[in-house]
Short mmCIF file of C-alpha atoms in Angstrom, two decimals:
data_model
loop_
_atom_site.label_atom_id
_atom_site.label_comp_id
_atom_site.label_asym_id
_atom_site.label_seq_id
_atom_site.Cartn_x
_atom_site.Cartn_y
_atom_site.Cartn_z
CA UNK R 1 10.27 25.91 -9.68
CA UNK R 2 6.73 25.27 -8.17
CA UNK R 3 6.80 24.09 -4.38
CA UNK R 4 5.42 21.53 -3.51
CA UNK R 5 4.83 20.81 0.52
CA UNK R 6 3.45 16.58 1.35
CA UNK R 7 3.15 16.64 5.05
CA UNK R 8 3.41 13.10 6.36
CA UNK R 9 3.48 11.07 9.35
CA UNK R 10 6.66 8.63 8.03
CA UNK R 11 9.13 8.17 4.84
CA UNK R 12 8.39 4.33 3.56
CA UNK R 13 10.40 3.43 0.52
CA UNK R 14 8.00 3.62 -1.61
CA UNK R 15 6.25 6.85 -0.65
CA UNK R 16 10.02 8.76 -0.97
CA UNK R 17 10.11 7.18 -4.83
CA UNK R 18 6.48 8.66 -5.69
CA UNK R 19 7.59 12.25 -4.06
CA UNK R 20 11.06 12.06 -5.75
CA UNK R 21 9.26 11.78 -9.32
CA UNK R 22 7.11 14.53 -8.30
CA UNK R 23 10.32 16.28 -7.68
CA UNK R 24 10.74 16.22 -11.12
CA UNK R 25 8.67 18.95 -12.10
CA UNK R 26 8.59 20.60 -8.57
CA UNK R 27 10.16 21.49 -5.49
CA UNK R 28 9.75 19.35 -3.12
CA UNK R 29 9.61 19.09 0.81
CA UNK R 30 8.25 16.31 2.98
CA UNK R 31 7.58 17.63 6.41
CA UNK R 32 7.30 14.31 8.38
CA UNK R 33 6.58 13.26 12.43
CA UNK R 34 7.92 10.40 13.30
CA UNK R 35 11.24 8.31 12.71
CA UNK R 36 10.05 4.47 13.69
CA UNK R 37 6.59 2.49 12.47
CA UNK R 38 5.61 -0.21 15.06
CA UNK R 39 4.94 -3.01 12.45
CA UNK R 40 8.16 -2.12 10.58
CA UNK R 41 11.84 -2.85 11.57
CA UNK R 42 14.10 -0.76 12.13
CA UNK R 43 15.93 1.09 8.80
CA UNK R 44 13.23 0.54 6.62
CA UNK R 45 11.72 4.07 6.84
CA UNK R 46 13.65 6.76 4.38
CA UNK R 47 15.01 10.27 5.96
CA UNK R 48 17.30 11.94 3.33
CA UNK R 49 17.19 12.56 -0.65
CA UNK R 50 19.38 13.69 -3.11
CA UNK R 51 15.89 15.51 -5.08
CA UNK R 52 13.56 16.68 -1.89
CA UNK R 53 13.99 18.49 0.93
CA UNK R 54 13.44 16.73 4.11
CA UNK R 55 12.44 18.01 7.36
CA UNK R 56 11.17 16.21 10.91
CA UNK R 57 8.42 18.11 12.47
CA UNK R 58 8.60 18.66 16.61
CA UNK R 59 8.59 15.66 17.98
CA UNK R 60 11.53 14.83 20.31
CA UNK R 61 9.68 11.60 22.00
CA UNK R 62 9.24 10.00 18.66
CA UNK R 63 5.12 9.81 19.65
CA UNK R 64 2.86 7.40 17.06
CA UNK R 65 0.15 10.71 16.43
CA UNK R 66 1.90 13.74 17.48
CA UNK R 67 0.96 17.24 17.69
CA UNK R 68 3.56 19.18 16.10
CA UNK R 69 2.43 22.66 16.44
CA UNK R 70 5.33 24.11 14.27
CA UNK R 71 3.41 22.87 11.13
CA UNK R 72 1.56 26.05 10.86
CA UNK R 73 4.98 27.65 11.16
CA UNK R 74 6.11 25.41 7.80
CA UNK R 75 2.40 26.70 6.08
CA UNK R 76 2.83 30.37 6.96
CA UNK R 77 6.58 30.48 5.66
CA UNK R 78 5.83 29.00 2.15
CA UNK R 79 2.17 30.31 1.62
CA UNK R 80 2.60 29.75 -2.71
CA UNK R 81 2.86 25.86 -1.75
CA UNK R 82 0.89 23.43 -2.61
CA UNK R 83 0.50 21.53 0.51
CA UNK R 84 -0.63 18.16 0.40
CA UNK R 85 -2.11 16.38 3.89
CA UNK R 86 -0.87 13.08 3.27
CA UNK R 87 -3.80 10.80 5.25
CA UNK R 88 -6.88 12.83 6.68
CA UNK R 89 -6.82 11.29 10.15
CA UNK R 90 -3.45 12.38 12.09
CA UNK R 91 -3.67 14.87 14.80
CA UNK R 92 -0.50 17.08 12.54
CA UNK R 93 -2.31 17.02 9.47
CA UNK R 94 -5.44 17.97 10.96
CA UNK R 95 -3.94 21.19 12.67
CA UNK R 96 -2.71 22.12 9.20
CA UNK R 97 -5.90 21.95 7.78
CA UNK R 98 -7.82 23.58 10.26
CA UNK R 99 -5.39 26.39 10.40
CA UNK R 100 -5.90 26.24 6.36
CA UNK R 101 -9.81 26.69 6.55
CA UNK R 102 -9.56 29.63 9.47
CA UNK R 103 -7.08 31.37 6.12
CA UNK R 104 -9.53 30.02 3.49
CA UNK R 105 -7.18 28.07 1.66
CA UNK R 106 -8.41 25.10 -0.02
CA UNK R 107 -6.98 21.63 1.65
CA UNK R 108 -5.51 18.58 -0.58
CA UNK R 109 -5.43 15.31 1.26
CA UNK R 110 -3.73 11.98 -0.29
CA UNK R 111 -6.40 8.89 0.48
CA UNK R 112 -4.61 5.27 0.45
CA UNK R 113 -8.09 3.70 0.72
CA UNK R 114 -10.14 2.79 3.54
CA UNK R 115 -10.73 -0.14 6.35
CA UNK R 116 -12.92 -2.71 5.19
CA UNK R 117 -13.66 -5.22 7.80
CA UNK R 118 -13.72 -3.17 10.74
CA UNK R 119 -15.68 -3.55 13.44
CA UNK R 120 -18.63 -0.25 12.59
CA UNK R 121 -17.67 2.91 15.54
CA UNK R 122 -20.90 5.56 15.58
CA UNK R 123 -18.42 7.92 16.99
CA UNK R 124 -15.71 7.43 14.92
CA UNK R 125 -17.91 7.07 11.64
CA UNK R 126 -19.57 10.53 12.57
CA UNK R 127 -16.20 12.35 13.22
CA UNK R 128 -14.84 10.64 10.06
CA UNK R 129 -17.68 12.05 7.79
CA UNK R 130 -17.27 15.41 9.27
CA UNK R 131 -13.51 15.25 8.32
CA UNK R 132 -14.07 14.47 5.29
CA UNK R 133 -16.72 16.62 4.25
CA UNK R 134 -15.82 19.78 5.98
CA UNK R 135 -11.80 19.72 7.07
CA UNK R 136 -11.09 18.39 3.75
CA UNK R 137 -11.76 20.05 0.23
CA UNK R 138 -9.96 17.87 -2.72
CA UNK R 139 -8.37 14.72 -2.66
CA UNK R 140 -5.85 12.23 -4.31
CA UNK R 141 -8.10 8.95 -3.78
CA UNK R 142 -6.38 5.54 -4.58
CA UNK R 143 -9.30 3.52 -6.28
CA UNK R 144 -12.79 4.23 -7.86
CA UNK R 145 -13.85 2.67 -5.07
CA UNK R 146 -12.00 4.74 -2.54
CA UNK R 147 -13.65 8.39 -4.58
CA UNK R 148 -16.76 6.43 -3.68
CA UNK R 149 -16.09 6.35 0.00
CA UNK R 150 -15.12 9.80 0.02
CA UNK R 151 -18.36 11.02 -1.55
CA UNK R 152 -19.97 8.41 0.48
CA UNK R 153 -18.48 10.98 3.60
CA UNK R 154 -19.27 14.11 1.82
CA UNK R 155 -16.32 14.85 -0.53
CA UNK R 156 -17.77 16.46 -4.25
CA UNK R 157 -16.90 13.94 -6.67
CA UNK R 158 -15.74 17.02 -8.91
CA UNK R 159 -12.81 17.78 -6.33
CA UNK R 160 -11.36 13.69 -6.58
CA UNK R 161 -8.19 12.81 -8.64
CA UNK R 162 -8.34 8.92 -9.05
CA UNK R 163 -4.60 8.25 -9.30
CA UNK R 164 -4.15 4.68 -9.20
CA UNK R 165 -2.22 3.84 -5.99
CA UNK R 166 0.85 1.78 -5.95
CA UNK R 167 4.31 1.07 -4.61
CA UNK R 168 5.70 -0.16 -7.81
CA UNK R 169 8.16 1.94 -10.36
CA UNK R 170 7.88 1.01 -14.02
CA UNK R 171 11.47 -0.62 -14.18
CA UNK R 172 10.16 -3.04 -11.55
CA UNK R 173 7.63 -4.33 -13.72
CA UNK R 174 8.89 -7.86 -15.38
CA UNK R 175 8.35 -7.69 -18.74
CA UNK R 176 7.03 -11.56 -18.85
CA UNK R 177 6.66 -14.22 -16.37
CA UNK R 178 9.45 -16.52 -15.36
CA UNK R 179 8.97 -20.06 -16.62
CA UNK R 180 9.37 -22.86 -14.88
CA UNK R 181 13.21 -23.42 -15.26
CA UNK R 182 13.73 -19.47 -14.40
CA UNK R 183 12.02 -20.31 -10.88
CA UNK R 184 14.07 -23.25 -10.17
CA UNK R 185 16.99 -21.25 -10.88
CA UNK R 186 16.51 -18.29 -8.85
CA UNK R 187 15.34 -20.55 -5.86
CA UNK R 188 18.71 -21.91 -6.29
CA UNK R 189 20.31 -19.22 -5.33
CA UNK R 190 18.08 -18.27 -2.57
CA UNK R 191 18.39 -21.72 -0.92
CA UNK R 192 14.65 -22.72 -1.41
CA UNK R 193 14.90 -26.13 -2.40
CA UNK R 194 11.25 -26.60 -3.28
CA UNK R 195 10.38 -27.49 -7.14
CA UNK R 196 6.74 -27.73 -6.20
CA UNK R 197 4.39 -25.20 -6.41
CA UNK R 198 5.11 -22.02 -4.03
CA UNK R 199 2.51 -20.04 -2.14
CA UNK R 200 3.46 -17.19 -1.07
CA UNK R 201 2.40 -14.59 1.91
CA UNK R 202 3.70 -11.71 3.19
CA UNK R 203 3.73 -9.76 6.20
CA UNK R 204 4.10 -9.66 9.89
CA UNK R 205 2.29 -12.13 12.02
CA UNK R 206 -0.44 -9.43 13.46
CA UNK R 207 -3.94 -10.72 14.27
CA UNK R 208 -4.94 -8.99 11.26
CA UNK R 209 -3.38 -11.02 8.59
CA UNK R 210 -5.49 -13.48 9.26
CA UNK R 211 -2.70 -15.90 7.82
CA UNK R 212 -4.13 -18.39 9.83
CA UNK R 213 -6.76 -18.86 7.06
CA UNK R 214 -4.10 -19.52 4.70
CA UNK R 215 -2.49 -22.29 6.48
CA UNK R 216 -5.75 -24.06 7.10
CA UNK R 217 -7.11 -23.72 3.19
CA UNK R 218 -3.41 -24.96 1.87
CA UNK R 219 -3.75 -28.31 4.23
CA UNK R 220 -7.12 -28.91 1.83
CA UNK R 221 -5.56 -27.95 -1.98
CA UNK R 222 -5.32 -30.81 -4.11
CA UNK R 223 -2.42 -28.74 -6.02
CA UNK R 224 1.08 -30.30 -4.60
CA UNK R 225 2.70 -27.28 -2.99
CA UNK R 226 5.13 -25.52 -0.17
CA UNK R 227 3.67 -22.51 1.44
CA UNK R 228 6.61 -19.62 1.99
CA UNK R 229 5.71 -16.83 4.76
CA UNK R 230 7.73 -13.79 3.90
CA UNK R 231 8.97 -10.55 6.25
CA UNK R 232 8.23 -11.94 9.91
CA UNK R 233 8.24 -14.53 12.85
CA UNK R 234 5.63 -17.12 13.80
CA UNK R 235 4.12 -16.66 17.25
CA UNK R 236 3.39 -20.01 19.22
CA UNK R 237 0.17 -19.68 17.84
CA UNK R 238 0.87 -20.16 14.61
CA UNK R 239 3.78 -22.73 14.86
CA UNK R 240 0.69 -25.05 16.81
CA UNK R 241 -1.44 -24.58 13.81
CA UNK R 242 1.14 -26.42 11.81
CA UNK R 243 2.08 -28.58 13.89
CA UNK R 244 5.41 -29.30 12.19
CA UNK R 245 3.90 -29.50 8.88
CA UNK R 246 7.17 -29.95 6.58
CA UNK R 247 5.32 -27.89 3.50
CA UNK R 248 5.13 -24.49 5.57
CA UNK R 249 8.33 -22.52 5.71
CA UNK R 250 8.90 -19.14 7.33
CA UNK R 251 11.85 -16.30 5.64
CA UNK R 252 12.64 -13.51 8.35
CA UNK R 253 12.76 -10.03 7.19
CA UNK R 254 14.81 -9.00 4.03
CA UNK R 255 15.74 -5.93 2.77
CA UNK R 256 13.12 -3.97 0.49
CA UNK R 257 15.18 -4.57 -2.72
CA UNK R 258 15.84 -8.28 -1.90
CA UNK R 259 11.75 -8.83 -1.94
CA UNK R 260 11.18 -9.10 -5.20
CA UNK R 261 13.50 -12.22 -5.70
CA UNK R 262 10.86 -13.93 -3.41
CA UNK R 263 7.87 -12.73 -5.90
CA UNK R 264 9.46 -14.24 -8.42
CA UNK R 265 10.50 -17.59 -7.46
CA UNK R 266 6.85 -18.00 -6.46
CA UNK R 267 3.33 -19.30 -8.42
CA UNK R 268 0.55 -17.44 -6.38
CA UNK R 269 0.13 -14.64 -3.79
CA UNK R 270 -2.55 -14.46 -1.52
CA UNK R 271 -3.54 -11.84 0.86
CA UNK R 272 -5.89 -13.00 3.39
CA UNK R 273 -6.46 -9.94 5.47
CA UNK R 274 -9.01 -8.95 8.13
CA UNK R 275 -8.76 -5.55 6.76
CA UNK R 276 -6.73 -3.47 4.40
CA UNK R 277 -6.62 0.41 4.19
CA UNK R 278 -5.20 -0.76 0.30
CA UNK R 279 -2.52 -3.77 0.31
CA UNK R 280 0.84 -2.61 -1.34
CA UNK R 281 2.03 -6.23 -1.66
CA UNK R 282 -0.34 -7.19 -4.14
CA UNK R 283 0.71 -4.34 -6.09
CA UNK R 284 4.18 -5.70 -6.11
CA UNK R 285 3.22 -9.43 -6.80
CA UNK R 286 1.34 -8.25 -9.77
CA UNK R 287 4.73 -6.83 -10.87
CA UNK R 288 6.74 -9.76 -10.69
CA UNK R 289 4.10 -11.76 -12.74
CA UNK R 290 1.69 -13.90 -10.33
CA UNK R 291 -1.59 -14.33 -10.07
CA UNK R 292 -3.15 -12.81 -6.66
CA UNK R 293 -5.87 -14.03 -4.06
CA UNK R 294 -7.19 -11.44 -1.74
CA UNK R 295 -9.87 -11.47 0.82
CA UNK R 296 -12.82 -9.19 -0.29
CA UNK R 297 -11.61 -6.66 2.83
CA UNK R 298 -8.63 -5.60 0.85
CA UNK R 299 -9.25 -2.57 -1.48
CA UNK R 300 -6.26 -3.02 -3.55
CA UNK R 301 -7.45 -6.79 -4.14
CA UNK R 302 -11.14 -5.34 -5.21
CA UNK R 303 -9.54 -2.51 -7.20
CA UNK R 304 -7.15 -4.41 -9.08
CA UNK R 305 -7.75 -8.18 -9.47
CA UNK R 306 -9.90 -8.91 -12.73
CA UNK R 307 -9.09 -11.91 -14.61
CA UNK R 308 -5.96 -12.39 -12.84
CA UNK R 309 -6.83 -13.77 -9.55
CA UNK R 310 -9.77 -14.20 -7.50
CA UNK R 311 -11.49 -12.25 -4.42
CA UNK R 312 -12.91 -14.65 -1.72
CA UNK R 313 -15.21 -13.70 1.03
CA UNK R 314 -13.17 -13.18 3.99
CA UNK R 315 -12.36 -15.73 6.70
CA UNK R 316 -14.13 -18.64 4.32
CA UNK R 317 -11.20 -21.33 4.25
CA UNK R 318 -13.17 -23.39 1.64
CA UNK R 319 -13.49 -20.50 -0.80
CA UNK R 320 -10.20 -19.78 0.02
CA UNK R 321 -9.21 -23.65 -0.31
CA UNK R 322 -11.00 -23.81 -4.12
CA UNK R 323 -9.48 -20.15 -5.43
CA UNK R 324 -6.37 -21.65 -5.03
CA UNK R 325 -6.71 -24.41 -6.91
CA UNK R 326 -8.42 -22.93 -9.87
CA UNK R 327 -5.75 -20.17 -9.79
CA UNK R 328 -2.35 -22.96 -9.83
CA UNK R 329 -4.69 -25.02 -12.57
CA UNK R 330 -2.04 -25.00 -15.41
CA UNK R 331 -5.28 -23.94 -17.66
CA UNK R 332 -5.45 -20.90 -15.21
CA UNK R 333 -2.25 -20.08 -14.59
CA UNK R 334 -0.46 -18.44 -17.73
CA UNK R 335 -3.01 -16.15 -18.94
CA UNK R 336 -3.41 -15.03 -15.00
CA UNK R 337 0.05 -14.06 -14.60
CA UNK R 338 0.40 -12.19 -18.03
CA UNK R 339 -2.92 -10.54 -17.04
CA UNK R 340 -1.49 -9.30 -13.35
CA UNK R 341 1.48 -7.67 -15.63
CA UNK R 342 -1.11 -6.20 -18.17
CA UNK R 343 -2.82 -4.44 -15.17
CA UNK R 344 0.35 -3.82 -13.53
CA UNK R 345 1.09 -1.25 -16.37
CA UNK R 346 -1.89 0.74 -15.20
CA UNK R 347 -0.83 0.67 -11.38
CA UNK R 348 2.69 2.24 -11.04
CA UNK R 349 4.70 5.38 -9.44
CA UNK R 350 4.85 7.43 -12.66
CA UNK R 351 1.66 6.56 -13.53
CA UNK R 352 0.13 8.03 -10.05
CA UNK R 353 1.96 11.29 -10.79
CA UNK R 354 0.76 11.56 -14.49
CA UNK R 355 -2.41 11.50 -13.15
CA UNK R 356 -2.04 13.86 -10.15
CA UNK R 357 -0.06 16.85 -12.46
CA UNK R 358 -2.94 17.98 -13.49
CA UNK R 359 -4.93 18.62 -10.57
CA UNK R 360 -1.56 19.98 -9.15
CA UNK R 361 -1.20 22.18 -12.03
CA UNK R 362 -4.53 23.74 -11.56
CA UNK R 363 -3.76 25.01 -8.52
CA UNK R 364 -0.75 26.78 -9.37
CA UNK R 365 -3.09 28.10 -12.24
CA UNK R 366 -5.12 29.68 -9.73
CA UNK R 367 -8.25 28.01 -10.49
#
């Protein structure tokens, strides 16, 4: 069987899934850095399969970036590999490519998407571009738009496999929304007494979330409502924002295969992000049937909402405030969800590695 190398900084759920159905028409080994990911808890990161190999790179201080010199060791031993550089940026990966352009060996790098929203960096930009364009040769990009930020940077367009990024298997996908009875049900048994319409956001309560926004546009909706914050605790901050406001409720952290329980006794998800490098959770809202709001800094929410949601300019609470409403209009809302599940079929983990076999295959082709 074919090998397959994906050197990584961590094992997420999701990523161990997509390299586990690659492992079904290679050999695979994921060659990763570091055991713990500051803006996840504890246990949600993967480190052992029953269909890959698994191995921790040098790095007995558990460092964010590491150098882990003993990658080259891992490219010399299995030179017929294809080796893919999962991100472009960390200090690991970038040894293995350089070491891979000193031996003339062409270098694959996976691409989640980029920053939108960030603050611009001369320096940063410049070193950025010349990753791209000369540490780099061929890349898995997650959008059209992402392929257009690599060739913006110098990547040949010729050398890009679009591969539709998600986080979402195919038996995840709902076949049809949950009506309104479903909803009530399943809230039932997750002791949400709310029959009103639920918004719902998820993620940690980091600067960059901007949730903030998303308080202050659902205290202008006309749509009666409770807003649901999923996966993390309010800072003062954010608890004086609300100001006791009975229609915001908070759910700590639950396990990865409790979330979707959450998607599903829900009406609308809304990402309101500074910036997203792609935004995995409106993958998985999409999956579970709802129509999605996302800030125009989130390439997932630019890639993937069309007819089933609606973009707003970022940080503008009364765009924010009206997309809502339009989206929970009952006119809206139907045709929004089926159309998040229609697109859904387009974004999932087989589909990513139906797209990538054949630029894999090439390679072991020798061409």
């Amino acid at each position: 069987m074919k090998k397959l190398i994906v050197i990584t900084s961590n094992i997420a759920p999701y990523r161990l899934q997509w390299e586990e159905e690659l492992a079904k028409y290679y050999d695979v080994t994921i060659a990763y850095t570091k055991d713990k990911e500051k803006e996840r808890k504890d246990g949600f990161l993967k480190h052992s399969s029953d269909k890959c190999r698994i191995i921790k790179l040098n790095n007995p201080d558990d460092r964010d970036d590491p150098i882990c010199l003993d990658v080259i060791k891992l490219l010399r031993d299995n030179k017929d590999a294809f080796v893919l550089f999962d991100g472009y940026g960390l200090k690991t990966n970038m040894i293995g490519m350089l070491y891979y352009k000193l031996l003339g060996k062409r270098r694959y790098v996976n691409v989640d998407g980029y920053a939108l929203g960030e603050k611009k960096n001369k320096l940063k930009d410049l070193l950025k571009r010349w990753i791209i364009s000369s540490l780099c040769t061929d890349f898995f990009a997650s959008s059209e738009m992402t392929k257009q930020h690599l060739i913006e940077n110098g990547a040949k367009a010729e050398r890009i496999c679009v591969h539709n990024f998600s986080s979402v298997k195919k038996e995840r996908i709902i076949k049809k929304p949950l009506d309104k009875s479903e909803k009530l049900a399943l809230r039932k048994k997750l002791g949400i007494e709310s029959e009103k319409r639920i918004i719902l956001g998820v993620g940690n309560f980091i600067p960059r979330k901007r949730f903030e926004d998303l308080i202050m546009a659902c205290k202008k909706i006309k749509t009666d409502h409770d807003l649901y914050f999923l996966g993390g605790k309010p800072t003062e901050e954010y608890l004086k924002l609300i100001d006791g406001d009975p229609s915001v409720h908070f759910i700590d952290f639950v396990p990865p295969e409790e979330v979707d329980k959450y998607y599903l006794s829900a009406d609308l998800f809304v990402l309101p992000s500074q910036t997203d490098v792609w935004g995995l959770v409106i993958n998985e809202a999409m999956a579970n049937g709802l129509p999605v709001i996302s800030s125009a800094n989130c390439v997932a929410g630019l890639a993937m909402i069309h007819g089933n949601g609606k973009v707003y300019k970022t940080g503008d609470i009364n765009e924010l405030t009206e997309a809502i409403d339009i989206c929970l209009n009952e006119d809206n809302y139907q045709n929004m969800a089926l159309r998040s599940l229609e697109i859904s079929q387009d974004y999932n983990i087989e589909k990513m590695v139906e797209l990538q076999k054949p630029f894999i295959d090439f390679y072991f082709e020798g061409k």
